[in-house]
Short mmCIF file of C-alpha atoms in Angstrom, two decimals:
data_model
loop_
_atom_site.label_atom_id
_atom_site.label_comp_id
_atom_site.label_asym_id
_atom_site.label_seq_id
_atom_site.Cartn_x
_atom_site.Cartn_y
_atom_site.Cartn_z
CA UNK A 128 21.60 13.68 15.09
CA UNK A 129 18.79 10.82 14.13
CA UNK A 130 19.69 7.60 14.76
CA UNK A 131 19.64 4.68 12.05
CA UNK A 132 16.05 3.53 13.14
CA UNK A 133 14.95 7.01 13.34
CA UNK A 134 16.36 8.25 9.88
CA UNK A 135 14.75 4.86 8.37
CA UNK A 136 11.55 6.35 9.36
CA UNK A 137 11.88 9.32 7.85
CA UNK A 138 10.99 7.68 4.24
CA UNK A 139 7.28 7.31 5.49
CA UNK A 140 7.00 10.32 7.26
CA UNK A 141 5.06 12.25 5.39
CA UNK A 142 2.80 9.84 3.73
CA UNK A 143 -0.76 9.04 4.36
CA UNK A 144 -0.57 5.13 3.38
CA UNK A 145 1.90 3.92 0.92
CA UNK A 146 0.11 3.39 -2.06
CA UNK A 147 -1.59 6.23 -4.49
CA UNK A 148 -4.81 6.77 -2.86
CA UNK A 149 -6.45 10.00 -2.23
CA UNK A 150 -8.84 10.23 1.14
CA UNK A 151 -11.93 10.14 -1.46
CA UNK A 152 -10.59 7.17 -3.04
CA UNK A 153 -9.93 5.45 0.00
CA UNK A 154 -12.83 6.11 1.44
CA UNK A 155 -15.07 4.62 -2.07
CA UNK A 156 -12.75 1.47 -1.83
CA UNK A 157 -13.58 0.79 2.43
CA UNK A 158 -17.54 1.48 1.32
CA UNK A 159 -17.70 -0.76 -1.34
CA UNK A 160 -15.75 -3.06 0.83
CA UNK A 161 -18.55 -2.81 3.21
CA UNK A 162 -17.06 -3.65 6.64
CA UNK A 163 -20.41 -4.53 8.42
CA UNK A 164 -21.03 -4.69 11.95
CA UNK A 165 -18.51 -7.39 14.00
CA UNK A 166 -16.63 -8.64 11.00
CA UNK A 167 -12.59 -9.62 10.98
CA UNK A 168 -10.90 -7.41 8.86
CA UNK A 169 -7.20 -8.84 7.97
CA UNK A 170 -4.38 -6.24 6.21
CA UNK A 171 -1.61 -8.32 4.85
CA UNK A 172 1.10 -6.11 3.73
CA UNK A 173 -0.09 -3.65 6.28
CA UNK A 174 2.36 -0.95 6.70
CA UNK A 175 1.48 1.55 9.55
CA UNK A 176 -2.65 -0.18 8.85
CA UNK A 177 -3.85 3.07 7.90
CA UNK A 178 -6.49 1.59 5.87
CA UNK A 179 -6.94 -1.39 8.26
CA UNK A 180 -7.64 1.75 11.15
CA UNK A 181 -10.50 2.80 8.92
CA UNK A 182 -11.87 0.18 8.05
CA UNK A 183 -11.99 -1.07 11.60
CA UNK A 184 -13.75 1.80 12.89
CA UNK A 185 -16.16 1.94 10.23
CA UNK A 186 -17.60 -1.60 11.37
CA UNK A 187 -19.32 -1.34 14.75
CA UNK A 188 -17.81 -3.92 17.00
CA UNK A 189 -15.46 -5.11 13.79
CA UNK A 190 -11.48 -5.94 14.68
CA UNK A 191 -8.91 -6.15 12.40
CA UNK A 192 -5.13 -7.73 12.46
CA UNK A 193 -2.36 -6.75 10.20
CA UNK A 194 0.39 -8.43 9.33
CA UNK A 195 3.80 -7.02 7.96
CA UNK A 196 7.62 -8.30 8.61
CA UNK A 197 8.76 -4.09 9.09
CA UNK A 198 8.75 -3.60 12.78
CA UNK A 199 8.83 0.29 12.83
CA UNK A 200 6.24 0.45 10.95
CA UNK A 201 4.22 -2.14 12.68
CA UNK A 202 5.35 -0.07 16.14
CA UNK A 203 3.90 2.98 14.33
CA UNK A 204 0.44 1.52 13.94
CA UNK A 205 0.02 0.40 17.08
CA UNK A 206 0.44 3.70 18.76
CA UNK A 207 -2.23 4.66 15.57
CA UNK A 208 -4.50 2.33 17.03
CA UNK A 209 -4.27 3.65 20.66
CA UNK A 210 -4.47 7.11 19.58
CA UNK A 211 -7.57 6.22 18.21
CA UNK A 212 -9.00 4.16 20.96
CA UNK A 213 -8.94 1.40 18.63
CA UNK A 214 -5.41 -1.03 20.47
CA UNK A 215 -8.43 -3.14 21.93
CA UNK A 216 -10.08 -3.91 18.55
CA UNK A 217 -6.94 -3.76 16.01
CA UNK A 218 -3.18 -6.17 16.35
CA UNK A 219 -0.22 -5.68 14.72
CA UNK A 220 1.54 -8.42 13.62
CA UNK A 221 5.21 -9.22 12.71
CA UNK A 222 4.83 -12.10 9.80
CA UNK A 223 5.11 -12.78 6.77
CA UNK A 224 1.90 -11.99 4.60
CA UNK A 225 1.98 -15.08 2.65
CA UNK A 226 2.33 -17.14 6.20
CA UNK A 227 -0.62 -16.08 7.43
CA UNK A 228 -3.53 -19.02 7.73
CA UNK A 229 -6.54 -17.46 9.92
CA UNK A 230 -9.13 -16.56 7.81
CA UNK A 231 -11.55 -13.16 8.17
CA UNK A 232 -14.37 -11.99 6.48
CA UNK A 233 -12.99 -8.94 4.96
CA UNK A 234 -9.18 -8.73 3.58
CA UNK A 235 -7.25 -6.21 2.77
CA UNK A 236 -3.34 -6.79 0.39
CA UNK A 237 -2.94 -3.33 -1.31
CA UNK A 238 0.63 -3.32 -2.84
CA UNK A 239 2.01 -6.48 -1.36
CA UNK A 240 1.22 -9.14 -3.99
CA UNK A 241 5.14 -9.38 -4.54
CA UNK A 242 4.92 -11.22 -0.62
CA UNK A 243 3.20 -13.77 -2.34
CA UNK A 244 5.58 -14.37 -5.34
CA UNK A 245 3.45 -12.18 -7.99
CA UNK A 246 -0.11 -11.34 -9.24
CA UNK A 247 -1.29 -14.83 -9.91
CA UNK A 248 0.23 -16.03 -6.57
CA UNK A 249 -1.41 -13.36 -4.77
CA UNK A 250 -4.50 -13.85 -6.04
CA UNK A 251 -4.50 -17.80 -5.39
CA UNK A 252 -3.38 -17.52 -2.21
CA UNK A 253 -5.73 -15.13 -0.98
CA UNK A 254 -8.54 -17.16 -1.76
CA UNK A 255 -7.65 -18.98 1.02
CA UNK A 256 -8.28 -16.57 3.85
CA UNK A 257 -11.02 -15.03 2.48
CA UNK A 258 -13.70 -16.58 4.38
CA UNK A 259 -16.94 -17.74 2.19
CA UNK A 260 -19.09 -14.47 1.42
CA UNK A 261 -16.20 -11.99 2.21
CA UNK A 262 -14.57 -9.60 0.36
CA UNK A 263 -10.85 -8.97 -0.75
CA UNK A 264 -9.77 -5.46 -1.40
CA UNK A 265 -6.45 -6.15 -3.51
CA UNK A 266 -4.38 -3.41 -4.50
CA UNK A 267 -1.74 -3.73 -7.60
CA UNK A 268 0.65 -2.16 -9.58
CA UNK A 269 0.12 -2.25 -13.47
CA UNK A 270 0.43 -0.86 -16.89
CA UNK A 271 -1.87 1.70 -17.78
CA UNK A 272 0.19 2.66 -20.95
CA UNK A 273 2.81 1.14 -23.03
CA UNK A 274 5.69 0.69 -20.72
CA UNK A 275 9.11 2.17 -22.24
CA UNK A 276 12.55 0.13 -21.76
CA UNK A 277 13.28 2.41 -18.24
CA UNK A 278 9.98 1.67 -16.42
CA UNK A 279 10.74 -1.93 -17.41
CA UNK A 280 13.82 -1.94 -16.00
CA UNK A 281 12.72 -0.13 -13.28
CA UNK A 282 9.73 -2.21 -12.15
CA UNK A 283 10.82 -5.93 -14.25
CA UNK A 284 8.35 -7.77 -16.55
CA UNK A 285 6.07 -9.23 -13.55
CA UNK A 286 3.58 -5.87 -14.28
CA UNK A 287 0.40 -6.84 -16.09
CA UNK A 288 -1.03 -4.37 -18.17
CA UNK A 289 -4.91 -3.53 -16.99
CA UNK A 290 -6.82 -5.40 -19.17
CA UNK A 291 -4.44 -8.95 -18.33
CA UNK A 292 -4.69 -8.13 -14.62
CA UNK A 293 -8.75 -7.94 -14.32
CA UNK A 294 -8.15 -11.48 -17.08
CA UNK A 295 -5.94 -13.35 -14.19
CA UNK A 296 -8.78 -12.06 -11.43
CA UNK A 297 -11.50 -13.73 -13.30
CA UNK A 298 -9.16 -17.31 -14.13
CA UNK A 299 -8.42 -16.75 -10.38
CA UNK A 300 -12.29 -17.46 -10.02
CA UNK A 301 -12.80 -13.70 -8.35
CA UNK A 302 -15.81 -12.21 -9.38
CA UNK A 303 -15.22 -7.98 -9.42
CA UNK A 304 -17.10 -6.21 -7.46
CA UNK A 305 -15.61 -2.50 -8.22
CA UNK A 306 -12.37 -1.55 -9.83
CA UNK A 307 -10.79 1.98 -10.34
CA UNK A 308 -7.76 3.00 -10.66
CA UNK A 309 -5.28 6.04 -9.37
CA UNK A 310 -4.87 8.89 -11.04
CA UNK A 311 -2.15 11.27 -11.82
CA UNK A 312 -2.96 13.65 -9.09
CA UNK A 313 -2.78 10.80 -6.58
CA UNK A 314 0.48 9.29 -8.34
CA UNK A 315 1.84 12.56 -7.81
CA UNK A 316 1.00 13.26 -4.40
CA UNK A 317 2.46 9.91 -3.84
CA UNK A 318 5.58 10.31 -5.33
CA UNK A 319 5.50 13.54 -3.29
CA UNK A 320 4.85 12.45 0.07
CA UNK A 321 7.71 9.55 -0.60
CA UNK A 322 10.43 12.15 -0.93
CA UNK A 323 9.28 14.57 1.46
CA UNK A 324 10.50 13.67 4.97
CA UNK A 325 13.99 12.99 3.51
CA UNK A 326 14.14 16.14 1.54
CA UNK A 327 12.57 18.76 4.16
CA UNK A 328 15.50 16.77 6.51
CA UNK A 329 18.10 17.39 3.68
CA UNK A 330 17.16 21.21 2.97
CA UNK A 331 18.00 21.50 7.68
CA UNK A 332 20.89 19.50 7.37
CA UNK A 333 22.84 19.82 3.36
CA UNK A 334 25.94 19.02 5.43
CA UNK A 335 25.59 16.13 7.17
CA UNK A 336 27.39 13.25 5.99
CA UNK A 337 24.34 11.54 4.81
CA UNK A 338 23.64 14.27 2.74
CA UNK A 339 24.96 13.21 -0.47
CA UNK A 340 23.72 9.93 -0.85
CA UNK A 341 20.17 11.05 0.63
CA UNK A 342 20.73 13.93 -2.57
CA UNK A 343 21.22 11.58 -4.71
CA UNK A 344 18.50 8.98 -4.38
CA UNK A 345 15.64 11.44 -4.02
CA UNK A 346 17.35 13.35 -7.07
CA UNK A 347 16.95 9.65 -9.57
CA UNK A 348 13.91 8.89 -8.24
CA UNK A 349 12.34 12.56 -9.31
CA UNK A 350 14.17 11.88 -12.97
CA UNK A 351 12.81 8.38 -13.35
CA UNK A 352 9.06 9.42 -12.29
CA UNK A 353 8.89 12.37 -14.35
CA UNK A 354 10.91 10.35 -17.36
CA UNK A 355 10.03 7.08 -17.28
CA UNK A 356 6.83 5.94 -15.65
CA UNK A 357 4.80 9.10 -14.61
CA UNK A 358 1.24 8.53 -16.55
CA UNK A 359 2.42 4.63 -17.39
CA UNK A 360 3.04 2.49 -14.12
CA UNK A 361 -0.93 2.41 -12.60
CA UNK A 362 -2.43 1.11 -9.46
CA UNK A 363 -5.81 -1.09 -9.79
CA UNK A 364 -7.79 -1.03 -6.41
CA UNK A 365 -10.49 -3.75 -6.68
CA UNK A 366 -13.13 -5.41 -5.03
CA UNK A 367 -13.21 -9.21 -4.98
CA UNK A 368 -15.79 -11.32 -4.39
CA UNK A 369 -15.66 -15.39 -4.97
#
């Protein structure tokens, strides 16, 4: 039988990063970022550092740091790193994202604005570790359709349709460099990967006494994608410059 820790990880399992991104995407996003030869590259809101991985070893001689309070993941991207003979370049840190004071020349937050109490905080904040001439890849949620009552209730009132978000980056005084968005093949594949290492576990074990609840959550997360905010709730990738 898993253990708690090992069961936790099971949510992540199957997924790439944990954000909508396909490899194409990704890889657009970390050339338009343009990680050049011995930059810093910070991650806050890291994750496993997926992203941070690549864009560290896209940078001859760059190193990278990321920062994120889950320890399993944090333990997961370290042994990323060594894998990829990349534990002397890239650090893993256990923080809080919107602690975080040393500056780098190339930053990315994808998905973790919330650490930093919202868009507008996020963006604000960020300024501040971006050193002068870098770039910020910033990642966030927003409306790319008229949100119905359940994907408000769902996700709160703190989502920014498209057009308001790309407003608050300019009053932030960020100049965009690239934006695009995810599409419905990468929402899906998302949504996906997020069930899939807790319902391939459920289909081996349907009578374990996690079952149920394990059942359940996968089965009202399925109804509320598919009902509520499939083709609505978007993800803007874009690429700051001040």
């Amino acid at each position: 039988m898993l253990s708690a820790e090992e069961f936790a990880t099971l949510r992540h399992a199957r997924m790439r990063w944990n954000t909508p991104l396909s490899e194409e995407h990704a890889a657009l996003l970390l050339q338009r970022l343009e990680v050049r030869s011995g930059v810093r590259v910070l991650d806050l809101g890291c994750g496993w550092g997926e992203l941070l991985l690549r864009a560290v070893a896209g940078g001859a001689g760059a190193a990278g740091v990321g920062v994120d309070t889950d320890e399993a993941a944090l333990v997961r991207g370290r042994a990323l790193a060594a894998s990829r003979s990349l534990g002397d370049r890239v650090r893993f840190v256990r923080e809080e994202a919107a602690a975080w004071r040393e500056p780098a020349d190339r930053v990315l937050c994808v998905g973790a604005a919330h650490a930093f109490g919202g868009t507008v905080g996020a963006l604000d904040a960020l300024a501040g570790v971006v050193r002068p001439g870098g770039r910020l890849l910033f990642g966030d949620a927003c409306w790319e359709a008229a949100p119905g009552g359940a994907a408000v209730r769902i996700f709160g009132d703190a989502v920014l349709p498209l057009a308001e978000l790309v407003e608050q980056v300019r009053v932030a005084g960020w100049r965009v460099l690239h934006l695009s968005t995810a599409d419905l093949r990468e929402w899906d594949d998302f949504e996906s990967t997020w069930r899939a290492g807790r319902q391939e576990w459920l289909l081996e074990h349907p009578e374990d006494s996690r079952a149920a609840e394990v059942r359940g959550e996968l089965d009202v997360r399925l109804r509320e994608y598919v009902g509520a905010y499939r083709g609505v709730l978007g993800m803007a990738y874009l690429v700051l410059g001040r």
